[in-house]
């Protein structure tokens, strides 16, 4: 597809004539698209989102190349963007330098004497990684206008505890690939094979011990349980293995906070105990790996090739992404809003923003109707829910205030690794500088060129970057039915996150406050059990079932988004005087088009390895389940396609789960 080709929304010619909508709706809608978009070696998965992302990437590439063509002046943001991109593309220089950019730091770790091990720990935490545990400021869950200091568990290179602790075939396979990665990367960094194997053994010992105390994926969704305030005196008393006064001053440049929130007390305890009981050799080996792991993507092809071999096991992908895509990703990671500002100027018309403003208000009104008419919720809780809904902040397209990168120094004389590290430290310093200041509610958590959207419970805001406001989500040339079934459902989805299993813990001001009556909270929990069971029951691959508890928030939001967007669509057509009972769109009813375009959003081809990785580590259900399982709870869907008892897509009324 050419970069400027119009991205069409729904295409009935791609429907599967051999699979009725009543048998497998996902297959019926997406088979033609999936047949037309076979996976290439580069992709572990490829779907409608990726088509749009490819378009966004092509636009960003033209922006960056355009900056280079202007021969930008040193010190300007354009020069910084072009320098990082150029260095990311310069494999000749990076391969010539090899591991040289990191040798001095690796020697520093190796040569640190015992009496300076605390200094080494603080240096690592302040500059290169978060060994044993993590820490930093974030909005206070109980008072979202201010920042709190959090200390959290962590330190595991594989992220999820199950990779270390479970002995099934898949987790063993990942573990072995991780061990090979450590050995290979340490050899790439200049260590002998014998030393690389010793480092791997010590890393696995430490990270497995950290995993043993880490929370499960399901536990990590319990937000109130993660809010454990400690006075500073209690923190020092409970975790005496760390010099906390020096920790905050030397790693963040801030005075010791009066209160610290410990999110997973047992995990932090495990990290601190390991720090206190391991030998210097074991700790140094762990640091060496943490350092090399964070540096590898910014060094020579030997490092990136080794990382790709590991990624092949994790995702099943057969070929690295093109270098220009990796270079763009790295550049945007450091200077994303600088690129985003140019993206918006060229590709985001005011008309798209105006349309979205009206659409969001229609969805807000529709969700209000749903809340008011909920049969299971009391009036007291409904009033608080409506108050929260009315307080939603809506951000569309791009931030009102752009990030100032003037203080970031990018020097083409330095190596790519050094420049990327310096840029990363600039961002870290920016985060730490927030301490003691009020929370800036205007800040964005995504760039405008990102194909995604989000709900932030601490700001009670929904955010829609410019890049998602294109087909198949939104298309000014398409029908209202398509647009409401696309971006309308996305809006409703993000709104419903304010009332999912996590979002419901926060009030209209973004504070963690219980605004539910005990009876309503109990009814909500009971209803979610049914939704959990539906997704648990799906056998995704032989022996692999969905995880309804872990994906609960997204599943609630999918269902809520569909229901609310349909109400908003019907209201919009009524205002326009459109009779949807007689209207036809390419031979289909508007109700059918609405649900067809929703399914169209999730068209995707995906490898089995990626399916297993996502099922283990992603809070979203797979696209097929987001369509087939979710829609089987929606009454108007059954009516639109005349789905009846005996059809595979049918679900008895008493088994349908409706939350919002």
XYZ file of C-alpha atoms in Angstrom:
660
model
C 0.000 0.000 0.000
C 1.385 3.403 -0.891
C 1.854 5.807 1.998
C -0.806 8.194 0.726
C -3.391 5.635 -0.342
C -6.753 6.361 1.255
C -7.247 3.843 4.063
C -10.726 2.481 3.487
C -12.914 1.426 6.379
C -15.269 -1.445 5.663
C -15.036 -3.532 2.467
C -17.910 -6.026 2.046
C -15.992 -7.748 -0.775
C -13.659 -9.137 1.889
C -16.382 -10.929 3.861
C -16.231 -14.723 3.895
C -19.239 -16.075 1.939
C -18.637 -19.573 3.293
C -18.872 -18.593 6.974
C -22.192 -17.077 8.061
C -22.123 -14.209 10.547
C -24.161 -16.423 12.864
C -21.455 -19.112 12.919
C -18.204 -17.190 13.444
C -18.521 -13.438 13.158
C -14.788 -12.792 13.284
C -14.106 -15.234 10.468
C -17.037 -13.909 8.432
C -15.796 -10.301 8.568
C -12.012 -10.670 8.544
C -11.114 -13.710 6.417
C -10.747 -11.745 3.186
C -8.583 -9.124 4.863
C -6.409 -11.788 6.495
C -6.013 -13.677 3.225
C -4.956 -10.444 1.528
C -2.409 -9.603 4.244
C -0.319 -12.754 4.907
C 2.349 -12.417 7.551
C 5.765 -11.479 6.282
C 8.906 -12.596 8.092
C 9.155 -9.181 9.751
C 5.889 -9.486 11.664
C 4.811 -11.608 14.616
C 1.325 -10.193 14.031
C -0.212 -7.855 11.522
C -3.648 -6.292 11.667
C -5.740 -3.270 10.840
C -3.915 -1.308 13.553
C -0.621 -2.115 11.863
C -1.804 -0.867 8.471
C -2.601 2.461 10.066
C 0.675 2.405 11.988
C 2.557 1.787 8.735
C 0.886 4.873 7.284
C 1.853 6.920 10.336
C 5.441 5.627 10.192
C 5.725 6.541 6.512
C 4.552 10.058 7.293
C 7.010 10.408 10.168
C 9.830 9.149 7.961
C 9.076 11.851 5.399
C 9.066 14.457 8.176
C 12.452 13.342 9.512
C 14.046 13.065 6.060
C 12.662 16.498 5.299
C 14.407 17.872 8.377
C 17.686 16.377 7.201
C 17.290 17.966 3.789
C 17.219 21.426 5.390
C 20.719 20.944 6.864
C 19.475 22.009 10.318
C 21.582 24.252 12.517
C 23.354 22.560 15.486
C 21.468 22.983 18.742
C 18.049 23.195 17.103
C 15.421 20.555 17.750
C 15.507 19.658 14.048
C 19.256 19.000 14.330
C 18.712 16.796 17.390
C 16.053 14.740 15.616
C 18.160 14.361 12.485
C 21.319 13.484 14.447
C 19.687 10.700 16.425
C 18.000 9.259 13.335
C 21.207 9.456 11.284
C 23.256 7.786 14.004
C 20.636 5.054 14.382
C 20.928 4.428 10.627
C 24.748 4.518 10.597
C 25.511 0.823 11.034
C 29.035 1.301 9.666
C 30.072 3.576 12.524
C 28.243 1.542 15.165
C 29.791 -1.717 13.964
C 33.220 -0.109 13.904
C 32.795 1.112 17.489
C 31.414 -2.230 18.663
C 31.284 -2.363 22.462
C 33.773 0.498 22.885
C 31.159 3.047 24.074
C 30.401 0.946 27.164
C 33.829 -0.440 28.075
C 34.721 2.221 30.635
C 31.493 1.661 32.551
C 31.848 -2.127 32.477
C 35.356 -1.766 33.918
C 33.989 0.532 36.607
C 31.553 -2.203 37.672
C 34.228 -4.907 37.569
C 36.824 -2.908 39.496
C 34.646 -1.534 42.296
C 36.104 -2.573 45.682
C 33.908 -4.035 48.416
C 33.788 -0.837 50.455
C 32.331 1.048 47.462
C 29.545 -1.408 46.595
C 26.906 0.963 47.983
C 28.268 3.697 45.710
C 28.021 1.286 42.780
C 24.404 0.426 43.631
C 23.466 4.117 43.737
C 25.348 4.794 40.481
C 23.486 1.978 38.722
C 20.109 3.127 40.011
C 20.723 6.740 39.162
C 22.115 6.232 35.679
C 21.557 2.889 33.996
C 18.952 0.528 35.401
C 16.812 -0.348 38.412
C 18.467 -3.397 39.958
C 16.567 -5.290 42.681
C 13.652 -2.807 42.840
C 12.357 0.380 41.249
C 11.562 3.833 42.634
C 10.337 7.198 41.445
C 7.666 9.890 41.749
C 4.171 9.425 40.349
C 0.795 10.976 41.000
C -0.447 10.172 44.484
C -3.280 7.672 44.118
C -5.045 9.294 47.086
C -4.398 12.897 45.995
C -3.820 13.081 42.264
C -2.925 16.799 42.322
C 0.365 15.982 44.035
C 3.222 13.567 43.472
C 4.016 10.694 45.813
C 7.221 8.678 45.967
C 6.796 5.005 45.078
C 9.080 2.045 45.667
C 8.146 -1.065 43.680
C 9.337 -4.591 43.051
C 11.113 -5.410 39.796
C 14.552 -6.209 38.500
C 13.491 -9.157 36.296
C 14.703 -9.038 32.707
C 11.831 -11.236 31.515
C 9.265 -9.120 33.333
C 6.729 -11.786 34.220
C 7.345 -14.180 37.118
C 5.938 -17.218 35.294
C 8.826 -17.284 32.838
C 11.139 -18.089 35.750
C 8.906 -20.278 37.906
C 6.744 -22.441 35.635
C 8.178 -25.593 34.090
C 5.851 -26.125 31.134
C 7.345 -26.376 27.653
C 6.764 -22.747 26.672
C 8.282 -21.159 29.796
C 11.265 -23.496 29.698
C 11.826 -22.542 26.074
C 11.796 -18.830 26.915
C 14.138 -19.354 29.877
C 16.670 -21.210 27.751
C 16.525 -18.524 25.071
C 17.078 -15.872 27.748
C 20.109 -17.721 29.081
C 21.572 -17.891 25.568
C 20.894 -14.183 25.137
C 22.771 -13.276 28.314
C 25.788 -15.385 27.359
C 25.867 -14.032 23.813
C 25.503 -10.393 24.794
C 28.176 -10.614 27.470
C 30.529 -12.138 24.912
C 29.618 -9.335 22.509
C 30.557 -6.948 25.316
C 34.030 -8.509 25.477
C 33.743 -11.182 28.181
C 35.215 -14.647 27.722
C 32.788 -17.549 27.307
C 33.581 -18.874 30.794
C 32.850 -15.509 32.420
C 29.727 -14.974 30.314
C 28.320 -18.301 31.534
C 29.093 -17.399 35.152
C 27.310 -14.070 34.713
C 24.291 -15.868 33.227
C 24.158 -18.318 36.142
C 24.245 -15.542 38.729
C 21.675 -13.447 36.851
C 19.255 -16.364 36.679
C 19.771 -17.073 40.386
C 18.964 -13.466 41.311
C 16.101 -12.888 38.886
C 14.463 -16.191 39.805
C 14.604 -15.188 43.475
C 13.002 -11.846 42.578
C 10.318 -13.664 40.583
C 9.578 -15.900 43.543
C 8.307 -12.904 45.532
C 6.756 -10.992 42.632
C 3.008 -10.541 42.345
C 1.069 -12.560 39.825
C -0.462 -10.794 36.835
C -3.878 -11.109 38.460
C -2.675 -9.608 41.761
C -1.177 -6.661 39.906
C -4.683 -5.502 38.932
C -5.623 -4.902 42.582
C -4.791 -1.192 42.749
C -5.880 -0.538 46.369
C -3.650 -3.388 47.570
C -0.663 -1.626 45.993
C -1.116 1.530 48.049
C 0.958 0.957 51.194
C 2.163 4.245 52.735
C 5.308 4.103 54.873
C 6.721 6.984 56.884
C 10.364 7.516 55.990
C 11.352 6.245 59.428
C 9.287 3.087 58.903
C 10.813 2.569 55.445
C 14.327 2.640 56.922
C 13.283 0.360 59.761
C 11.513 -2.158 57.496
C 14.157 -2.229 54.753
C 17.464 -1.524 56.530
C 19.601 -3.001 53.737
C 19.490 0.277 51.770
C 20.857 3.665 52.757
C 17.634 5.456 51.868
C 18.869 8.972 52.621
C 21.677 8.574 50.123
C 19.372 6.737 47.717
C 17.014 9.654 47.194
C 19.696 12.346 47.207
C 22.141 10.554 44.902
C 19.809 8.770 42.480
C 17.102 11.436 42.133
C 18.629 14.594 43.520
C 15.788 15.113 45.985
C 15.643 15.182 49.802
C 14.246 12.173 51.621
C 10.439 12.197 51.304
C 8.272 12.203 54.413
C 6.171 9.322 53.079
C 6.904 6.540 50.597
C 4.310 4.265 48.952
C 5.556 0.671 48.751
C 3.536 -1.094 46.073
C 4.591 -4.707 46.673
C 6.135 -4.928 50.165
C 7.269 -8.559 49.882
C 8.907 -8.007 46.492
C 10.810 -4.972 47.751
C 11.861 -6.949 50.832
C 13.205 -9.716 48.614
C 15.208 -7.239 46.551
C 16.676 -5.526 49.604
C 17.520 -8.856 51.243
C 19.302 -10.057 48.108
C 21.263 -6.842 47.963
C 22.380 -7.477 51.544
C 23.174 -11.199 51.321
C 24.667 -11.848 47.893
C 28.412 -11.845 47.281
C 30.050 -8.929 45.534
C 30.722 -11.193 42.552
C 27.046 -12.139 42.219
C 25.897 -8.535 42.506
C 28.466 -7.295 40.007
C 27.449 -9.962 37.502
C 23.830 -8.875 37.867
C 24.817 -5.237 37.349
C 26.928 -6.115 34.316
C 23.940 -7.778 32.673
C 21.529 -4.985 33.595
C 23.949 -2.491 32.081
C 24.534 -4.430 28.870
C 20.844 -5.203 28.464
C 19.888 -1.511 28.538
C 22.712 -0.603 26.155
C 22.421 -3.410 23.591
C 19.893 -1.795 21.250
C 22.138 1.245 20.845
C 25.324 -0.613 19.941
C 26.535 -2.679 16.986
C 24.615 -5.163 14.855
C 26.101 -8.013 16.905
C 24.033 -6.835 19.860
C 20.837 -6.193 17.920
C 21.169 -9.519 16.078
C 21.467 -11.387 19.384
C 18.400 -9.607 20.732
C 16.530 -10.538 17.563
C 17.369 -14.231 18.028
C 15.704 -14.034 21.426
C 12.737 -12.178 19.947
C 12.270 -14.997 17.427
C 11.601 -17.373 20.290
C 9.294 -14.938 22.061
C 7.194 -13.932 19.054
C 7.954 -16.304 16.188
C 9.046 -13.447 13.940
C 11.494 -14.434 11.196
C 13.075 -11.144 10.174
C 14.115 -7.930 11.913
C 12.125 -4.785 11.296
C 13.803 -2.567 8.703
C 16.544 -0.426 10.161
C 14.701 2.787 9.294
C 11.688 1.706 11.366
C 13.897 0.881 14.327
C 15.702 4.195 13.908
C 12.429 6.120 13.807
C 11.189 4.345 16.917
C 14.336 5.216 18.848
C 14.246 8.849 17.704
C 10.584 9.260 18.592
C 11.264 7.666 21.967
C 13.486 10.615 22.821
C 12.001 13.486 20.776
C 8.474 12.294 20.159
C 6.585 15.537 20.649
C 9.044 17.449 18.449
C 8.153 15.090 15.603
C 4.506 15.103 16.672
C 4.241 18.860 16.326
C 5.284 18.602 12.682
C 2.995 15.612 12.157
C -0.028 17.557 13.372
C 0.780 20.541 11.167
C 0.849 18.352 8.058
C -1.665 15.593 8.701
C -4.310 16.583 11.242
C -6.996 18.932 9.921
C -9.106 20.997 12.316
C -12.192 19.301 10.872
C -11.120 15.970 12.377
C -10.747 17.555 15.798
C -14.122 19.282 15.501
C -15.827 16.019 14.540
C -14.255 14.241 17.505
C -15.385 16.928 19.962
C -19.001 16.387 18.928
C -18.631 12.615 18.882
C -17.179 12.518 22.395
C -20.071 14.551 23.783
C -22.547 12.207 22.096
C -20.787 9.246 23.724
C -20.707 10.989 27.111
C -24.462 11.551 26.926
C -25.022 7.932 25.899
C -22.929 6.540 28.754
C -24.877 8.760 31.143
C -28.095 7.150 29.908
C -26.654 3.702 30.496
C -25.583 4.574 34.036
C -28.966 6.076 34.934
C -30.799 3.003 33.613
C -28.612 0.347 35.230
C -30.965 -2.056 37.034
C -28.290 -3.383 39.410
C -26.901 -0.059 40.728
C -28.346 2.102 43.501
C -29.164 5.790 43.056
C -26.384 6.880 45.429
C -23.687 5.150 43.385
C -25.272 6.322 40.122
C -24.994 9.941 41.252
C -21.277 9.503 41.911
C -20.815 7.723 38.579
C -22.530 10.558 36.699
C -20.419 13.084 38.590
C -17.289 11.258 37.458
C -18.521 11.003 33.867
C -19.301 14.729 33.706
C -15.835 15.521 35.050
C -14.016 13.632 32.261
C -11.310 15.726 30.601
C -11.067 15.066 26.860
C -7.805 15.511 24.944
C -7.944 15.239 21.178
C -5.171 15.222 18.600
C -2.249 16.909 20.331
C -1.239 18.697 23.554
C -1.995 22.379 24.037
C 1.561 22.871 25.311
C 4.479 21.193 23.540
C 7.464 19.727 25.373
C 10.567 21.955 25.404
C 13.655 19.988 24.305
C 16.060 22.945 24.319
C 17.946 21.563 27.318
C 18.610 18.164 25.718
C 22.164 17.978 24.340
C 22.728 15.775 21.272
C 26.285 15.876 19.942
C 27.107 14.136 16.625
C 30.709 13.763 17.794
C 29.556 11.389 20.524
C 28.556 7.793 19.836
C 24.934 6.859 19.229
C 24.889 5.064 22.572
C 26.181 8.118 24.430
C 23.646 10.428 22.801
C 20.759 8.048 23.485
C 21.901 7.649 27.080
C 22.202 11.401 27.554
C 18.737 11.895 26.063
C 17.366 9.228 28.393
C 18.954 10.929 31.379
C 17.381 14.219 30.281
C 13.965 12.557 30.405
C 14.731 10.983 33.772
C 15.840 14.319 35.199
C 12.628 15.868 33.857
C 10.593 13.231 35.717
C 12.488 13.699 38.982
C 12.152 17.481 38.683
C 8.399 17.079 39.090
C 8.921 16.227 42.743
C 7.472 18.890 45.024
C 5.479 20.534 42.223
C 1.767 20.226 41.472
C 0.819 17.642 38.851
C 0.628 19.097 35.349
C -2.743 17.896 34.067
C -1.995 19.172 30.553
C 0.765 16.615 29.994
C 0.215 13.827 27.464
C 1.260 10.187 27.867
C 1.341 9.495 24.095
C 2.645 11.353 21.082
C 0.215 12.667 18.425
C 1.599 10.218 15.829
C 0.777 7.195 18.010
C -1.995 4.908 16.744
C -3.683 4.337 20.078
C -5.798 5.973 22.804
C -5.945 5.789 26.592
C -7.809 6.572 29.791
C -5.837 7.960 32.733
C -7.715 7.371 36.012
C -5.486 9.754 37.985
C -6.486 12.655 35.754
C -9.922 11.240 34.908
C -9.136 11.938 31.273
C -9.553 10.251 27.900
C -6.910 10.926 25.271
C -7.076 10.388 21.490
C -3.869 11.115 19.532
C -4.170 12.469 15.998
C -2.886 9.315 14.280
C -5.812 7.114 15.377
C -8.297 9.504 13.795
C -8.073 7.799 10.402
C -9.806 4.843 8.735
C -10.831 2.238 9.730
C -11.487 4.142 12.979
C -12.594 7.467 11.536
C -13.122 8.443 7.915
C -14.964 11.604 6.841
C -15.874 9.779 3.606
C -17.545 6.888 5.458
C -21.013 6.485 6.945
C -21.911 7.359 10.530
C -22.480 3.654 11.126
C -18.851 2.901 10.247
C -17.477 5.800 12.267
C -19.526 5.006 15.360
C -18.577 1.329 15.012
C -14.939 2.443 14.731
C -13.788 5.534 16.605
C -17.124 5.700 18.461
C -16.448 2.333 20.065
C -12.869 3.429 20.843
C -14.212 6.515 22.635
C -16.776 4.446 24.510
C -14.066 1.915 25.372
C -11.823 4.567 26.935
C -14.747 6.128 28.805
C -15.740 2.742 30.202
C -12.198 2.285 31.544
C -13.200 4.886 34.117
C -15.630 2.289 35.443
C -13.764 -0.997 34.923
C -12.259 -3.152 37.697
C -9.386 -0.665 38.140
C -10.872 2.662 37.048
C -13.861 2.266 39.367
C -11.506 2.758 42.334
C -11.020 6.440 41.413
C -13.440 9.353 41.797
C -14.242 12.384 39.634
C -11.029 14.137 40.724
C -8.827 11.148 39.952
C -8.332 10.206 43.605
C -8.491 6.637 44.903
C -11.779 6.957 46.789
C -14.449 4.318 47.299
C -17.581 5.989 45.936
C -19.580 2.751 45.791
C -22.085 1.425 48.305
C -20.943 -1.982 49.613
C -23.957 -3.628 47.993
C -23.203 -2.146 44.559
C -19.539 -3.091 44.795
C -20.608 -6.652 45.551
C -23.014 -6.704 42.600
C -20.293 -5.360 40.291
C -17.868 -8.072 41.442
C -20.508 -10.741 40.901
C -21.189 -9.551 37.362
C -17.509 -9.531 36.490
C -17.271 -13.204 37.494
C -19.480 -14.084 34.553
C -17.300 -12.114 32.130
C -14.144 -13.677 33.565
C -15.605 -17.151 33.056
C -16.501 -16.435 29.429
C -12.915 -15.540 28.496
C -11.408 -18.284 30.687
C -13.459 -20.827 28.741
C -11.856 -19.978 25.384
C -9.169 -22.452 24.312
C -6.956 -20.178 22.255
C -4.423 -22.844 21.290
C -4.381 -26.510 22.352
C -4.047 -26.446 26.137
C -3.883 -22.636 26.278
C -6.915 -20.812 27.674
C -7.641 -17.120 27.976
C -7.097 -15.320 31.284
C -10.392 -13.589 32.056
C -9.184 -12.071 35.328
C -6.076 -10.482 33.850
C -7.911 -9.113 30.810
C -11.026 -8.100 32.750
C -10.576 -4.325 32.458
C -10.187 -4.408 28.686
C -13.069 -6.842 28.283
C -15.351 -4.602 30.355
C -14.270 -1.619 28.246
C -14.845 -3.449 24.955
C -18.367 -4.396 25.957
C -19.131 -0.964 27.381
C -17.706 0.749 24.322
C -19.927 -1.274 21.998
C -23.090 -0.689 23.978
C -22.529 3.016 24.541
C -21.435 3.708 20.960
C -24.564 2.014 19.635
C -26.767 4.202 21.838
C -24.894 7.308 20.666
C -25.218 6.207 17.039
C -28.971 5.666 17.318
C -29.382 9.055 19.017
C -27.339 10.768 16.299
C -29.458 9.254 13.535
C -32.647 10.249 15.297
C -31.418 13.867 15.503
C -30.643 13.792 11.778
C -34.047 12.338 10.995
C -32.553 9.172 9.495
C -34.785 6.080 9.578
C -32.267 3.284 10.117
C -34.960 0.651 9.528
C -35.085 1.628 5.836
C -31.560 2.972 5.303
C -29.101 0.763 3.391
C -25.309 1.027 3.102
C -23.992 -1.123 0.255
C -26.927 -3.461 0.801
C -26.435 -3.666 4.574
C -28.433 -2.111 7.389
C -26.721 0.602 9.464
C -26.919 -1.692 12.519
C -25.067 -4.403 10.627
C -22.451 -1.961 9.352
C -21.807 -0.742 12.889
C -20.924 -4.234 14.156
C -19.140 -5.234 10.968
C -16.759 -2.303 11.204
C -16.087 -3.075 14.865
C -15.001 -6.582 13.899
C -13.060 -5.109 10.990
C -10.874 -3.204 13.481
C -9.543 -6.488 14.879
C -8.657 -8.214 11.601
C -5.258 -9.728 12.263
C -2.861 -12.522 11.380
C -0.705 -13.694 14.264
C 1.887 -16.382 14.970
C 1.366 -19.033 17.652
C 4.450 -17.865 19.566
C 3.076 -14.350 19.703
C -0.306 -15.662 20.800
C 1.352 -17.411 23.741
C 3.403 -14.340 24.678
C 0.395 -12.020 24.544
C -1.829 -14.414 26.472
C 0.809 -14.482 29.205
C 1.695 -10.804 29.277
C -0.969 -8.601 27.652
C -4.019 -7.200 29.462
C -5.929 -7.228 26.158
C -7.699 -10.303 24.854
C -6.803 -11.396 21.343
C -8.713 -9.775 18.500
C -10.835 -12.831 17.750
C -12.086 -12.964 21.333
C -12.633 -9.202 21.454
C -15.104 -9.804 18.639
C -16.713 -13.200 19.142
C -16.843 -13.403 22.944
C -17.778 -9.774 23.523
C -20.489 -9.514 20.881
C -22.253 -12.578 22.255
C -23.325 -10.418 25.212
C -24.887 -7.661 23.059
C -28.647 -7.981 22.405
C -28.824 -5.624 19.374
C -26.064 -7.657 17.707
C -28.242 -10.768 17.733
C -31.122 -8.780 16.274
C -28.990 -7.181 13.545
C -27.900 -10.538 12.154
C -30.972 -12.638 13.089
C -28.850 -14.882 15.302
C -31.007 -17.465 16.995
C -30.765 -20.460 19.298
C -28.755 -23.209 17.637
C -26.353 -20.759 15.932
C -22.762 -20.897 17.154
C -22.718 -17.170 17.894
C -25.848 -17.420 20.021
C -25.657 -17.101 23.808
C -28.753 -17.648 25.944
C -30.160 -14.467 27.471
C -29.567 -15.658 31.032
C -25.842 -16.198 30.283
C -25.238 -12.783 28.741
C -23.258 -10.414 30.939
C -24.094 -6.713 30.819
C -22.133 -4.430 33.162
C -22.330 -0.927 31.724
